[in-house]
Amino acid sequence: MMNHCPKTCGLCRLLEGIRAAKEAEKDVQLPSAEDLKGIVAGVAKLQKLYDLPIDLMVSGTIHDFHTSVELSTWDCLQIGQYFIDENIFSNAWLWFNHIFNTSTDLDVKEYVRSQLEFIKNSHDTTWRHDESYFPSLLSQSPYQSPLRGLFSLSCTKASSVMLHHIPPSTSADFSCKLTTRGNPFFILQLIKQETVSEDPEIILFHDVISDSEIETLKRLARDNLRRDVKPNRRSEHAVLDRNDAVVKAVERRASMLSGLKMADPTETDPEALKIRNYGAYQ
């Protein structure tokens, strides 16, 4: 049809494309509404947890990693709405402000303006000192950074900021050192240990898994991911085969680092190494 149609309106090409798309849909499982909600929630949580600059994230830049994937205005609206639904008003305010300042669509700006007013009123009438809010009322100061919790600060290694949030008795020794962890296995290859908190004890071990091991674990998990069945959890997990040489090595190293015994293979239900994906479903 496309080759012999004398008309130049392009309708034949369009109809042919529609037919091809419908044929492809028969063999392709498209994301459901729940899948999309899970993706939005995952992106929103990552941005909040690691305090990623919104403008860079929208342009496809995360820390020093640049991608060609950008977030559209619609994407940003969904993320902002997620924060509203979760009553995380500080981050909702930041996302809708970003949309208002970058969008040229007058209808979008009018909608966003009404959402900003709603967020401000909700934030100020329910204000409390936690990471869902700003340090002070929005009606008094519209330009603020959200309060951040200890877990978020730990993830971003913001030790200098954490000193103001952790009681003095627990923040006496933020140190980095090379250690054997009392295990002769590490004498020739010392472990890089960073103490983040003493009470509760939080320790980071750096460079204990090689890039090739990481790729192997990802490969082992990729074809075995299964959706979690717990309510309100949009994630997948894979239980790794502990007979694999890399899995054995990682489990053994983790046991020596932590001082905890490995699961006994003779037990009825030993806890195996798992990989969990909080991003998009397969």
Short mmCIF file of C-alpha atoms in Angstrom, two decimals:
data_model
loop_
_atom_site.label_atom_id
_atom_site.label_comp_id
_atom_site.label_asym_id
_atom_site.label_seq_id
_atom_site.Cartn_x
_atom_site.Cartn_y
_atom_site.Cartn_z
CA MET A 1 0.00 0.00 0.00
CA MET A 2 2.73 2.42 0.99
CA ASN A 3 4.69 1.84 -2.23
CA HIS A 4 1.80 2.37 -4.67
CA CYS A 5 -0.41 5.00 -2.98
CA PRO A 6 -0.40 8.11 -5.23
CA LYS A 7 -1.28 10.48 -2.37
CA THR A 8 1.31 12.43 -0.39
CA CYS A 9 -0.70 13.02 2.80
CA GLY A 10 1.21 10.34 4.69
CA LEU A 11 -1.96 8.59 5.88
CA CYS A 12 -0.89 5.24 4.41
CA ARG A 13 2.41 5.35 6.27
CA LEU A 14 0.60 6.26 9.50
CA LEU A 15 -1.90 3.41 9.16
CA GLU A 16 0.87 0.96 8.37
CA GLY A 17 2.73 2.10 11.49
CA ILE A 18 -0.38 1.63 13.63
CA ARG A 19 -0.86 -1.90 12.30
CA ALA A 20 2.79 -2.73 12.98
CA ALA A 21 2.50 -1.36 16.52
CA LYS A 22 -0.61 -3.47 17.20
CA GLU A 23 1.18 -6.57 15.95
CA ALA A 24 4.17 -5.82 18.18
CA GLU A 25 1.91 -5.38 21.21
CA LYS A 26 0.91 -9.03 20.95
CA ASP A 27 4.44 -10.14 21.81
CA VAL A 28 5.51 -7.29 24.10
CA GLN A 29 4.44 -6.94 27.72
CA LEU A 30 4.03 -3.22 28.30
CA PRO A 31 4.43 -1.66 31.78
CA SER A 32 1.26 -1.50 33.85
CA ALA A 33 0.07 1.50 35.86
CA GLU A 34 1.52 -0.15 38.98
CA ASP A 35 4.87 -0.54 37.22
CA LEU A 36 4.93 3.16 36.43
CA LYS A 37 4.03 4.04 40.02
CA GLY A 38 6.88 1.87 41.21
CA ILE A 39 9.35 3.58 38.88
CA VAL A 40 8.21 7.04 39.99
CA ALA A 41 8.53 6.03 43.65
CA GLY A 42 12.01 4.61 43.04
CA VAL A 43 13.28 7.74 41.27
CA ALA A 44 11.75 9.99 43.93
CA LYS A 45 13.28 8.05 46.82
CA LEU A 46 16.73 8.01 45.21
CA GLN A 47 16.64 11.77 44.66
CA LYS A 48 15.58 12.40 48.25
CA LEU A 49 17.89 9.89 49.91
CA TYR A 50 21.04 11.03 48.11
CA ASP A 51 19.99 14.71 47.93
CA LEU A 52 20.55 14.76 44.16
CA PRO A 53 20.25 18.21 42.51
CA ILE A 54 16.93 18.20 40.68
CA ASP A 55 18.10 20.21 37.67
CA LEU A 56 21.00 17.82 37.03
CA MET A 57 18.85 14.74 37.57
CA VAL A 58 16.25 16.04 35.10
CA SER A 59 18.98 16.54 32.49
CA GLY A 60 20.22 12.97 32.97
CA THR A 61 23.25 13.68 35.17
CA ILE A 62 23.74 11.78 38.43
CA HIS A 63 26.92 12.81 40.24
CA ASP A 64 29.61 12.51 37.54
CA PHE A 65 27.66 10.04 35.39
CA HIS A 66 26.02 11.53 32.29
CA THR A 67 23.24 9.80 30.37
CA SER A 68 21.06 10.66 27.39
CA VAL A 69 17.90 10.03 29.42
CA GLU A 70 16.07 13.16 30.51
CA LEU A 71 12.93 13.67 32.60
CA SER A 72 10.01 15.38 30.90
CA THR A 73 7.66 17.87 32.55
CA TRP A 74 5.14 15.03 32.89
CA ASP A 75 7.77 12.89 34.66
CA CYS A 76 8.55 15.72 37.07
CA LEU A 77 4.85 16.24 37.79
CA GLN A 78 4.48 12.55 38.68
CA ILE A 79 7.47 12.69 41.04
CA GLY A 80 6.16 15.87 42.69
CA GLN A 81 2.72 14.28 43.10
CA TYR A 82 4.32 11.21 44.68
CA PHE A 83 5.86 13.42 47.37
CA ILE A 84 2.51 15.12 47.97
CA ASP A 85 0.75 11.75 48.33
CA GLU A 86 3.44 10.64 50.80
CA ASN A 87 3.17 13.94 52.77
CA ILE A 88 6.84 14.70 52.09
CA PHE A 89 6.15 18.37 51.58
CA SER A 90 9.73 19.65 51.43
CA ASN A 91 10.64 17.60 48.36
CA ALA A 92 7.23 18.19 46.77
CA TRP A 93 7.88 21.93 47.08
CA LEU A 94 11.30 21.62 45.42
CA TRP A 95 10.00 19.56 42.47
CA PHE A 96 7.00 21.79 41.75
CA ASN A 97 9.19 24.87 42.03
CA HIS A 98 11.53 23.36 39.47
CA ILE A 99 8.62 22.73 37.10
CA PHE A 100 7.28 26.27 37.59
CA ASN A 101 10.68 27.81 36.84
CA THR A 102 11.44 25.69 33.77
CA SER A 103 8.08 25.14 32.05
CA THR A 104 6.86 27.55 29.35
CA ASP A 105 3.37 26.03 29.20
CA LEU A 106 0.94 28.52 30.76
CA ASP A 107 -1.58 25.82 31.71
CA VAL A 108 1.14 23.80 33.44
CA LYS A 109 2.37 26.88 35.31
CA GLU A 110 -1.16 27.68 36.49
CA TYR A 111 -1.63 24.13 37.75
CA VAL A 112 1.76 24.12 39.45
CA ARG A 113 1.02 27.47 41.10
CA SER A 114 -2.09 25.99 42.74
CA GLN A 115 -0.10 22.93 43.86
CA LEU A 116 2.60 25.12 45.40
CA GLU A 117 -0.03 26.97 47.41
CA PHE A 118 -1.47 23.65 48.60
CA ILE A 119 1.99 22.35 49.56
CA LYS A 120 2.83 25.52 51.47
CA ASN A 121 -0.40 25.40 53.47
CA SER A 122 -0.06 21.66 54.16
CA HIS A 123 3.59 22.05 55.19
CA ASP A 124 2.97 24.93 57.58
CA THR A 125 -0.20 23.58 59.21
CA THR A 126 1.34 20.15 59.92
CA TRP A 127 4.99 21.23 60.44
CA ARG A 128 7.24 19.09 62.61
CA HIS A 129 10.98 18.64 62.89
CA ASP A 130 11.64 15.72 60.57
CA GLU A 131 12.89 15.05 57.07
CA SER A 132 9.49 15.49 55.43
CA TYR A 133 9.65 19.21 56.20
CA PHE A 134 11.89 22.26 55.97
CA PRO A 135 13.67 23.66 59.05
CA SER A 136 11.13 26.50 59.24
CA LEU A 137 7.72 27.48 57.85
CA LEU A 138 7.45 28.06 54.10
CA SER A 139 5.35 31.17 54.66
CA GLN A 140 8.35 32.65 56.48
CA SER A 141 11.12 31.35 54.23
CA PRO A 142 10.32 29.85 50.81
CA TYR A 143 13.98 29.12 49.94
CA GLN A 144 15.25 26.32 52.19
CA SER A 145 16.93 22.93 52.09
CA PRO A 146 14.94 19.99 53.52
CA LEU A 147 15.79 18.52 56.89
CA ARG A 148 17.78 15.32 56.44
CA GLY A 149 17.74 12.16 58.52
CA LEU A 150 20.74 10.25 59.84
CA PHE A 151 20.26 7.44 57.32
CA SER A 152 20.32 9.84 54.39
CA LEU A 153 23.39 11.61 55.77
CA SER A 154 25.15 8.28 56.27
CA CYS A 155 24.46 7.25 52.67
CA THR A 156 26.01 10.43 51.30
CA LYS A 157 28.93 10.23 53.76
CA ALA A 158 28.24 13.76 54.93
CA SER A 159 30.22 13.27 58.14
CA SER A 160 30.80 16.96 58.76
CA VAL A 161 27.05 17.60 58.70
CA MET A 162 26.27 14.47 60.71
CA LEU A 163 28.29 15.83 63.64
CA HIS A 164 25.50 18.34 64.23
CA HIS A 165 22.80 15.63 64.26
CA ILE A 166 24.39 12.85 66.32
CA PRO A 167 24.73 13.14 70.13
CA PRO A 168 28.32 13.96 71.19
CA SER A 169 28.77 10.56 72.87
CA THR A 170 28.26 8.82 69.53
CA SER A 171 30.30 11.10 67.27
CA ALA A 172 33.69 11.06 68.97
CA ASP A 173 35.57 9.01 66.40
CA PHE A 174 34.83 9.40 62.70
CA SER A 175 37.90 7.68 61.31
CA CYS A 176 39.26 5.98 58.23
CA LYS A 177 41.98 3.37 58.55
CA LEU A 178 43.54 0.25 57.07
CA THR A 179 42.91 -2.84 59.15
CA THR A 180 43.05 -6.63 59.12
CA ARG A 181 39.87 -6.85 61.23
CA GLY A 182 41.85 -9.36 63.33
CA ASN A 183 41.87 -11.83 60.44
CA PRO A 184 45.21 -13.01 58.95
CA PHE A 185 43.48 -13.35 55.57
CA PHE A 186 43.68 -9.56 55.17
CA ILE A 187 47.35 -9.12 56.15
CA LEU A 188 48.53 -8.83 52.55
CA GLN A 189 45.47 -6.86 51.42
CA LEU A 190 44.36 -4.54 54.19
CA ILE A 191 40.73 -3.49 54.45
CA LYS A 192 39.70 0.16 54.04
CA GLN A 193 37.44 0.81 57.03
CA GLU A 194 35.48 4.00 57.73
CA THR A 195 33.75 4.43 61.10
CA VAL A 196 30.65 6.57 60.60
CA SER A 197 29.09 6.16 64.04
CA GLU A 198 30.05 4.44 67.28
CA ASP A 199 26.61 4.24 68.87
CA PRO A 200 24.95 2.72 67.00
CA GLU A 201 28.01 1.21 65.37
CA ILE A 202 28.03 2.00 61.65
CA ILE A 203 31.07 0.95 59.63
CA LEU A 204 31.69 1.27 55.90
CA PHE A 205 34.11 -1.07 54.12
CA HIS A 206 35.47 0.27 50.85
CA ASP A 207 36.58 -1.65 47.74
CA VAL A 208 35.86 -5.13 49.09
CA ILE A 209 34.11 -6.38 45.93
CA SER A 210 35.79 -6.11 42.54
CA ASP A 211 34.09 -4.76 39.42
CA SER A 212 34.20 -8.22 37.81
CA GLU A 213 32.54 -9.77 40.87
CA ILE A 214 29.81 -7.12 40.77
CA GLU A 215 29.15 -7.85 37.10
CA THR A 216 28.96 -11.58 37.85
CA LEU A 217 26.46 -11.05 40.68
CA LYS A 218 24.34 -8.83 38.43
CA ARG A 219 24.41 -11.44 35.69
CA LEU A 220 23.40 -14.22 38.09
CA ALA A 221 20.52 -12.16 39.39
CA ARG A 222 19.27 -10.65 36.14
CA ASP A 223 17.45 -13.71 34.81
CA ASN A 224 16.07 -14.77 38.19
CA LEU A 225 14.45 -11.61 39.51
CA ARG A 226 11.01 -12.19 41.07
CA ARG A 227 8.59 -9.58 42.30
CA ASP A 228 8.24 -9.19 46.04
CA VAL A 229 4.80 -10.06 47.31
CA LYS A 230 4.83 -7.84 50.40
CA PRO A 231 2.19 -5.07 50.41
CA ASN A 232 3.37 -1.56 49.46
CA ARG A 233 6.73 -2.87 48.22
CA ARG A 234 7.47 -2.38 44.54
CA SER A 235 10.70 -4.29 44.14
CA GLU A 236 12.21 -7.52 42.89
CA HIS A 237 14.73 -9.91 44.35
CA ALA A 238 16.83 -12.87 43.28
CA VAL A 239 18.35 -15.55 45.51
CA LEU A 240 21.85 -16.34 44.29
CA ASP A 241 23.19 -19.84 43.86
CA ARG A 242 25.68 -20.30 46.70
CA ASN A 243 27.46 -23.02 44.73
CA ASP A 244 28.76 -20.37 42.33
CA ALA A 245 32.45 -19.61 42.95
CA VAL A 246 31.97 -15.82 43.07
CA VAL A 247 29.01 -16.08 45.46
CA LYS A 248 31.08 -18.34 47.72
CA ALA A 249 33.97 -15.87 47.71
CA VAL A 250 31.74 -12.87 48.51
CA GLU A 251 29.94 -14.71 51.32
CA ARG A 252 33.25 -15.85 52.82
CA ARG A 253 34.69 -12.33 52.65
CA ALA A 254 31.56 -10.84 54.25
CA SER A 255 31.82 -13.39 57.05
CA MET A 256 35.44 -12.46 57.74
CA LEU A 257 34.71 -8.73 57.63
CA SER A 258 31.72 -8.87 59.97
CA GLY A 259 32.89 -11.62 62.28
CA LEU A 260 29.58 -13.38 61.73
CA LYS A 261 29.49 -17.05 60.81
CA MET A 262 28.41 -18.11 57.35
CA ALA A 263 25.16 -20.02 57.04
CA ASP A 264 25.68 -23.73 57.50
CA PRO A 265 24.91 -25.47 54.15
CA THR A 266 23.61 -28.44 56.14
CA GLU A 267 20.86 -26.35 57.74
CA THR A 268 17.32 -26.80 56.53
CA ASP A 269 16.91 -23.22 55.29
CA PRO A 270 20.21 -21.31 55.29
CA GLU A 271 19.99 -17.60 54.45
CA ALA A 272 21.40 -17.12 50.96
CA LEU A 273 22.87 -14.02 49.36
CA LYS A 274 20.17 -11.95 47.67
CA ILE A 275 20.12 -9.17 45.10
CA ARG A 276 17.23 -6.71 45.33
CA ASN A 277 16.15 -4.29 42.62
CA TYR A 278 14.20 -1.20 43.65
CA GLY A 279 14.07 0.19 40.12
CA ALA A 280 11.98 -0.66 37.07
CA TYR A 281 10.52 -4.14 36.81
CA GLN A 282 11.49 -6.44 34.00
#
